[in-house]
Amino acid sequence: MLTEGTCIYRASVPCIAKHCHISPPFISIHVRRYDFEVWCGGVPVQECFAPLSVIARRVGEVQDELRERTGVTVNNVLVTSDEKDAAWWLEVTKLGWFAPDHTDTKETYGEWSDAATLLLDE
């Protein structure tokens, strides 16, 4: 578990909090989709990979284990993904989870906005 005293925590958490509008403690998950599409053997991504309901169940299991082992309740969940489907992201929001806000990415990072988006998401 990433704790406040670690170097990576001090370097990453303020940046994450700023760009993702989320405060610690949080669980962060990266849902790989289209970059792994080649492994689906022609099956549509939506059928090949776990739906959000399964991911939500697994996140719940992690939340339960954290509560049992450490006494810490972690309600905030940060999701990053290469998913492009707006309906999928709406479901993420309905779960009460957070995602990076790239509204001002291009204005902030200029021509390198695609690279900045990748760095912030991955």
Coordinates of N, CA and C in Angstrom, one line a residue:
M1 N 0.8 -1.2 0.0 CA 0.0 0.0 0.0 C 0.9 1.2 0.0
L2 N 0.5 2.2 -0.8 CA 1.3 3.5 -0.9 C 0.9 4.3 0.3
T3 N 2.0 4.7 1.1 CA 1.7 5.5 2.3 C 2.4 6.8 2.1
E4 N 1.9 7.8 3.0 CA 2.3 9.2 2.9 C 3.8 9.4 3.0
G5 N 4.5 8.5 3.7 CA 6.0 8.7 3.9 C 6.8 8.3 2.7
T6 N 6.2 7.6 1.7 CA 7.0 7.1 0.5 C 7.3 8.3 -0.5
C7 N 8.4 8.2 -1.1 CA 8.8 9.2 -2.1 C 7.7 9.2 -3.3
I8 N 7.3 8.1 -3.7 CA 6.4 8.1 -4.9 C 5.0 8.7 -4.4
Y9 N 4.6 8.5 -3.2 CA 3.4 9.1 -2.7 C 3.5 10.7 -2.8
R10 N 4.6 11.2 -2.2 CA 4.8 12.6 -2.2 C 4.9 13.2 -3.6
A11 N 5.4 12.5 -4.6 CA 5.5 12.9 -5.9 C 4.3 12.8 -6.8
S12 N 3.5 11.8 -6.5 CA 2.4 11.5 -7.4 C 1.0 12.0 -6.9
V13 N 0.7 11.8 -5.6 CA -0.6 12.1 -5.1 C -1.1 13.5 -5.3
P14 N -0.2 14.5 -5.0 CA -0.7 15.9 -5.3 C -1.1 16.1 -6.8
C15 N -0.3 15.5 -7.7 CA -0.6 15.7 -9.1 C -1.9 15.0 -9.5
I16 N -2.1 13.8 -8.9 CA -3.3 13.0 -9.2 C -4.5 13.8 -8.6
A17 N -4.4 14.3 -7.4 CA -5.5 15.0 -6.8 C -5.9 16.2 -7.6
K18 N -4.9 16.9 -8.1 CA -5.2 18.1 -8.9 C -5.9 17.8 -10.2
H19 N -5.4 16.8 -11.0 CA -5.9 16.5 -12.3 C -7.1 15.6 -12.3
C20 N -7.4 14.9 -11.2 CA -8.5 14.0 -11.2 C -9.5 14.4 -10.2
H21 N -9.3 15.5 -9.4 CA -10.3 15.9 -8.5 C -10.7 14.9 -7.5
I22 N -9.7 14.2 -6.9 CA -9.9 13.1 -6.0 C -8.9 13.3 -4.8
S23 N -9.3 12.9 -3.6 CA -8.4 13.0 -2.5 C -8.1 11.6 -1.9
P24 N -6.9 11.4 -1.3 CA -6.6 10.1 -0.7 C -7.5 9.9 0.5
P25 N -7.7 8.7 0.9 CA -7.2 7.5 0.2 C -8.0 7.1 -1.0
F26 N -7.4 6.5 -2.0 CA -8.2 6.1 -3.2 C -7.6 4.8 -3.7
I27 N -8.4 4.1 -4.5 CA -7.9 2.9 -5.2 C -7.8 3.4 -6.7
S28 N -6.8 3.1 -7.3 CA -6.6 3.5 -8.7 C -6.5 2.2 -9.6
I29 N -7.3 2.2 -10.6 CA -7.3 1.1 -11.6 C -7.2 1.6 -13.0
H30 N -6.4 0.8 -13.8 CA -6.3 1.2 -15.2 C -7.0 0.0 -16.0
V31 N -8.0 0.3 -16.7 CA -8.8 -0.7 -17.4 C -8.3 -0.7 -18.8
R32 N -7.5 -1.7 -19.2 CA -6.9 -1.8 -20.5 C -8.0 -2.4 -21.4
R33 N -8.1 -1.7 -22.6 CA -9.2 -2.1 -23.5 C -8.6 -2.3 -24.9
Y34 N -8.5 -1.2 -25.6 CA -8.1 -1.2 -27.0 C -6.7 -1.6 -27.3
D35 N -5.8 -1.3 -26.4 CA -4.4 -1.7 -26.6 C -4.2 -3.2 -26.4
F36 N -5.2 -3.9 -25.9 CA -5.1 -5.3 -25.8 C -6.1 -6.0 -26.7
E37 N -6.7 -5.2 -27.6 CA -7.7 -5.8 -28.5 C -7.2 -6.9 -29.4
V38 N -5.9 -6.9 -29.7 CA -5.3 -8.0 -30.5 C -5.5 -9.3 -29.9
W39 N -5.6 -9.4 -28.5 CA -5.7 -10.6 -27.8 C -7.1 -11.2 -27.8
C40 N -8.1 -10.4 -28.4 CA -9.5 -10.9 -28.4 C -9.8 -11.8 -29.6
G41 N -8.9 -12.0 -30.5 CA -9.1 -12.9 -31.6 C -10.4 -12.6 -32.4
G42 N -10.6 -11.3 -32.7 CA -11.8 -10.9 -33.5 C -13.1 -10.7 -32.7
V43 N -13.1 -11.1 -31.4 CA -14.3 -10.9 -30.6 C -14.3 -9.4 -30.2
P44 N -15.5 -8.7 -30.3 CA -15.6 -7.3 -29.9 C -15.1 -7.1 -28.5
V45 N -14.4 -6.0 -28.3 CA -13.8 -5.6 -27.0 C -14.9 -5.7 -25.9
Q46 N -16.1 -5.3 -26.2 CA -17.1 -5.3 -25.1 C -17.5 -6.7 -24.7
E47 N -17.2 -7.7 -25.5 CA -17.5 -9.1 -25.2 C -16.2 -9.8 -24.7
C48 N -15.1 -9.3 -25.0 CA -13.8 -9.9 -24.7 C -13.4 -9.6 -23.3
F49 N -13.6 -8.4 -22.8 CA -13.1 -8.0 -21.5 C -14.2 -7.9 -20.5
A50 N -13.8 -7.9 -19.2 CA -14.8 -7.9 -18.2 C -15.6 -6.6 -18.2
P51 N -16.9 -6.7 -18.0 CA -17.8 -5.5 -17.9 C -17.5 -4.8 -16.6
L52 N -18.0 -3.5 -16.6 CA -17.8 -2.7 -15.4 C -18.4 -3.4 -14.1
S53 N -19.5 -4.1 -14.3 CA -20.1 -4.8 -13.1 C -19.1 -5.7 -12.4
V54 N -18.3 -6.4 -13.2 CA -17.3 -7.4 -12.7 C -16.2 -6.6 -12.1
I55 N -15.7 -5.5 -12.7 CA -14.7 -4.7 -12.2 C -15.1 -4.1 -10.9
A56 N -16.4 -3.6 -10.8 CA -16.9 -3.0 -9.6 C -16.9 -4.1 -8.4
R57 N -17.2 -5.3 -8.8 CA -17.2 -6.3 -7.7 C -15.8 -6.5 -7.2
R58 N -14.8 -6.6 -8.1 CA -13.4 -6.7 -7.7 C -13.0 -5.5 -6.9
V59 N -13.3 -4.3 -7.3 CA -13.0 -3.2 -6.5 C -13.6 -3.3 -5.1
G60 N -14.8 -3.7 -5.0 CA -15.5 -3.9 -3.7 C -14.7 -4.9 -2.8
E61 N -14.2 -6.0 -3.5 CA -13.4 -7.0 -2.7 C -12.1 -6.3 -2.2
V62 N -11.5 -5.5 -3.0 CA -10.3 -4.8 -2.5 C -10.6 -3.8 -1.4
Q63 N -11.7 -3.1 -1.5 CA -12.2 -2.2 -0.4 C -12.4 -3.0 0.9
D64 N -13.1 -4.1 0.8 CA -13.4 -4.9 1.9 C -12.1 -5.4 2.6
E65 N -11.1 -5.9 1.8 CA -9.9 -6.4 2.3 C -9.1 -5.2 3.0
L66 N -9.1 -4.1 2.4 CA -8.4 -2.9 3.0 C -9.0 -2.6 4.4
R67 N -10.3 -2.6 4.4 CA -11.0 -2.3 5.7 C -10.7 -3.3 6.7
E68 N -10.7 -4.6 6.3 CA -10.5 -5.7 7.3 C -9.0 -5.7 7.8
R69 N -8.1 -5.5 6.9 CA -6.6 -5.6 7.2 C -6.1 -4.3 7.9
T70 N -6.6 -3.1 7.5 CA -6.0 -1.9 7.9 C -6.9 -1.0 8.7
G71 N -8.2 -1.3 8.6 CA -9.2 -0.4 9.2 C -9.5 0.8 8.4
V72 N -8.9 0.9 7.2 CA -9.1 2.1 6.4 C -10.3 1.9 5.4
T73 N -11.2 2.8 5.4 CA -12.3 2.7 4.4 C -11.9 3.6 3.2
V74 N -11.8 3.0 2.1 CA -11.4 3.6 0.8 C -12.7 3.7 -0.1
N75 N -13.3 4.9 -0.2 CA -14.5 5.0 -1.0 C -14.1 5.6 -2.4
N76 N -13.0 6.3 -2.5 CA -12.7 6.9 -3.8 C -12.0 6.0 -4.7
V77 N -12.4 5.9 -6.0 CA -11.8 5.0 -7.0 C -11.5 5.9 -8.2
L78 N -10.3 5.8 -8.6 CA -9.8 6.5 -9.8 C -9.6 5.5 -11.0
V79 N -10.3 5.8 -12.1 CA -10.2 4.9 -13.2 C -9.5 5.6 -14.4
T80 N -8.6 5.0 -15.0 CA -8.0 5.4 -16.2 C -8.1 4.3 -17.2
S81 N -8.3 4.7 -18.5 CA -8.5 3.7 -19.5 C -8.3 4.3 -20.9
D82 N -8.1 3.5 -21.9 CA -8.1 4.0 -23.3 C -9.5 3.8 -23.9
E83 N -10.5 3.6 -23.1 CA -11.9 3.4 -23.6 C -12.4 4.7 -24.2
K84 N -13.0 4.6 -25.3 CA -13.5 5.8 -26.0 C -15.0 6.0 -26.0
D85 N -15.7 4.9 -25.5 CA -17.2 4.9 -25.5 C -17.7 5.8 -24.4
A86 N -18.4 6.9 -24.7 CA -18.9 7.8 -23.7 C -19.9 7.1 -22.8
A87 N -20.7 6.1 -23.2 CA -21.6 5.4 -22.4 C -20.9 4.6 -21.3
W88 N -19.7 4.1 -21.7 CA -18.9 3.3 -20.7 C -18.4 4.3 -19.6
W89 N -18.0 5.5 -20.0 CA -17.5 6.5 -19.0 C -18.7 7.0 -18.2
L90 N -19.8 7.1 -18.7 CA -21.0 7.4 -17.9 C -21.3 6.4 -16.9
E91 N -21.1 5.2 -17.2 CA -21.3 4.1 -16.2 C -20.2 4.2 -15.1
V92 N -19.0 4.6 -15.4 CA -18.0 4.8 -14.4 C -18.4 5.9 -13.5
T93 N -18.9 7.0 -14.0 CA -19.4 8.1 -13.2 C -20.6 7.6 -12.3
K94 N -21.5 6.8 -12.9 CA -22.6 6.4 -12.1 C -22.2 5.5 -10.9
L95 N -21.1 4.9 -11.0 CA -20.5 4.1 -9.9 C -19.9 5.0 -8.8
G96 N -19.9 6.3 -9.1 CA -19.3 7.2 -8.2 C -17.8 7.3 -8.2
W97 N -17.2 6.8 -9.3 CA -15.8 6.7 -9.5 C -15.3 8.0 -10.2
F98 N -14.0 8.2 -10.2 CA -13.4 9.4 -10.8 C -12.6 9.1 -12.0
A99 N -12.4 10.0 -12.9 CA -11.5 9.9 -14.0 C -10.8 11.2 -14.2
P100 N -9.6 11.1 -14.9 CA -8.9 12.4 -15.1 C -9.7 13.3 -16.0
D101 N -9.6 14.6 -15.7 CA -10.4 15.6 -16.4 C -9.4 16.2 -17.4
H102 N -9.6 15.9 -18.7 CA -8.7 16.4 -19.7 C -9.3 17.6 -20.5
T103 N -10.2 18.3 -19.8 CA -10.9 19.5 -20.5 C -9.8 20.5 -20.9
D104 N -8.8 20.8 -20.1 CA -7.8 21.8 -20.4 C -6.5 21.3 -20.8
T105 N -6.4 20.0 -21.1 CA -5.1 19.4 -21.3 C -4.4 20.0 -22.5
K106 N -5.1 20.2 -23.6 CA -4.4 20.8 -24.8 C -4.0 22.3 -24.5
E107 N -4.8 23.0 -23.8 CA -4.4 24.4 -23.5 C -3.2 24.4 -22.5
T108 N -3.2 23.5 -21.6 CA -2.1 23.5 -20.6 C -0.8 22.9 -21.2
Y109 N -0.9 21.9 -22.0 CA 0.3 21.2 -22.5 C 0.6 21.4 -23.9
G110 N -0.3 22.2 -24.6 CA 0.0 22.5 -26.0 C 0.0 21.3 -27.0
E111 N 0.9 21.4 -28.0 CA 0.9 20.3 -29.0 C 1.2 19.0 -28.5
W112 N 1.7 18.9 -27.3 CA 2.1 17.6 -26.7 C 0.9 17.0 -25.9
S113 N -0.3 17.5 -26.2 CA -1.4 17.1 -25.4 C -1.7 15.7 -25.4
D114 N -1.5 15.0 -26.6 CA -1.7 13.6 -26.7 C -0.8 12.9 -25.8
A115 N 0.5 13.3 -25.8 CA 1.5 12.6 -24.9 C 1.2 12.9 -23.4
A116 N 0.7 14.2 -23.1 CA 0.4 14.5 -21.8 C -0.8 13.7 -21.3
T117 N -1.8 13.5 -22.2 CA -2.9 12.7 -21.8 C -2.5 11.3 -21.5
L118 N -1.6 10.7 -22.3 CA -1.1 9.4 -22.0 C -0.3 9.3 -20.7
L119 N 0.5 10.3 -20.4 CA 1.2 10.4 -19.1 C 0.3 10.5 -17.9
L120 N -0.8 11.3 -18.1 CA -1.7 11.4 -17.0 C -2.6 10.2 -16.8
D121 N -2.8 9.5 -17.9 CA -3.7 8.3 -17.8 C -3.0 7.0 -17.5
E122 N -1.7 6.9 -17.8 CA -1.1 5.6 -17.6 C 0.0 5.6 -16.6

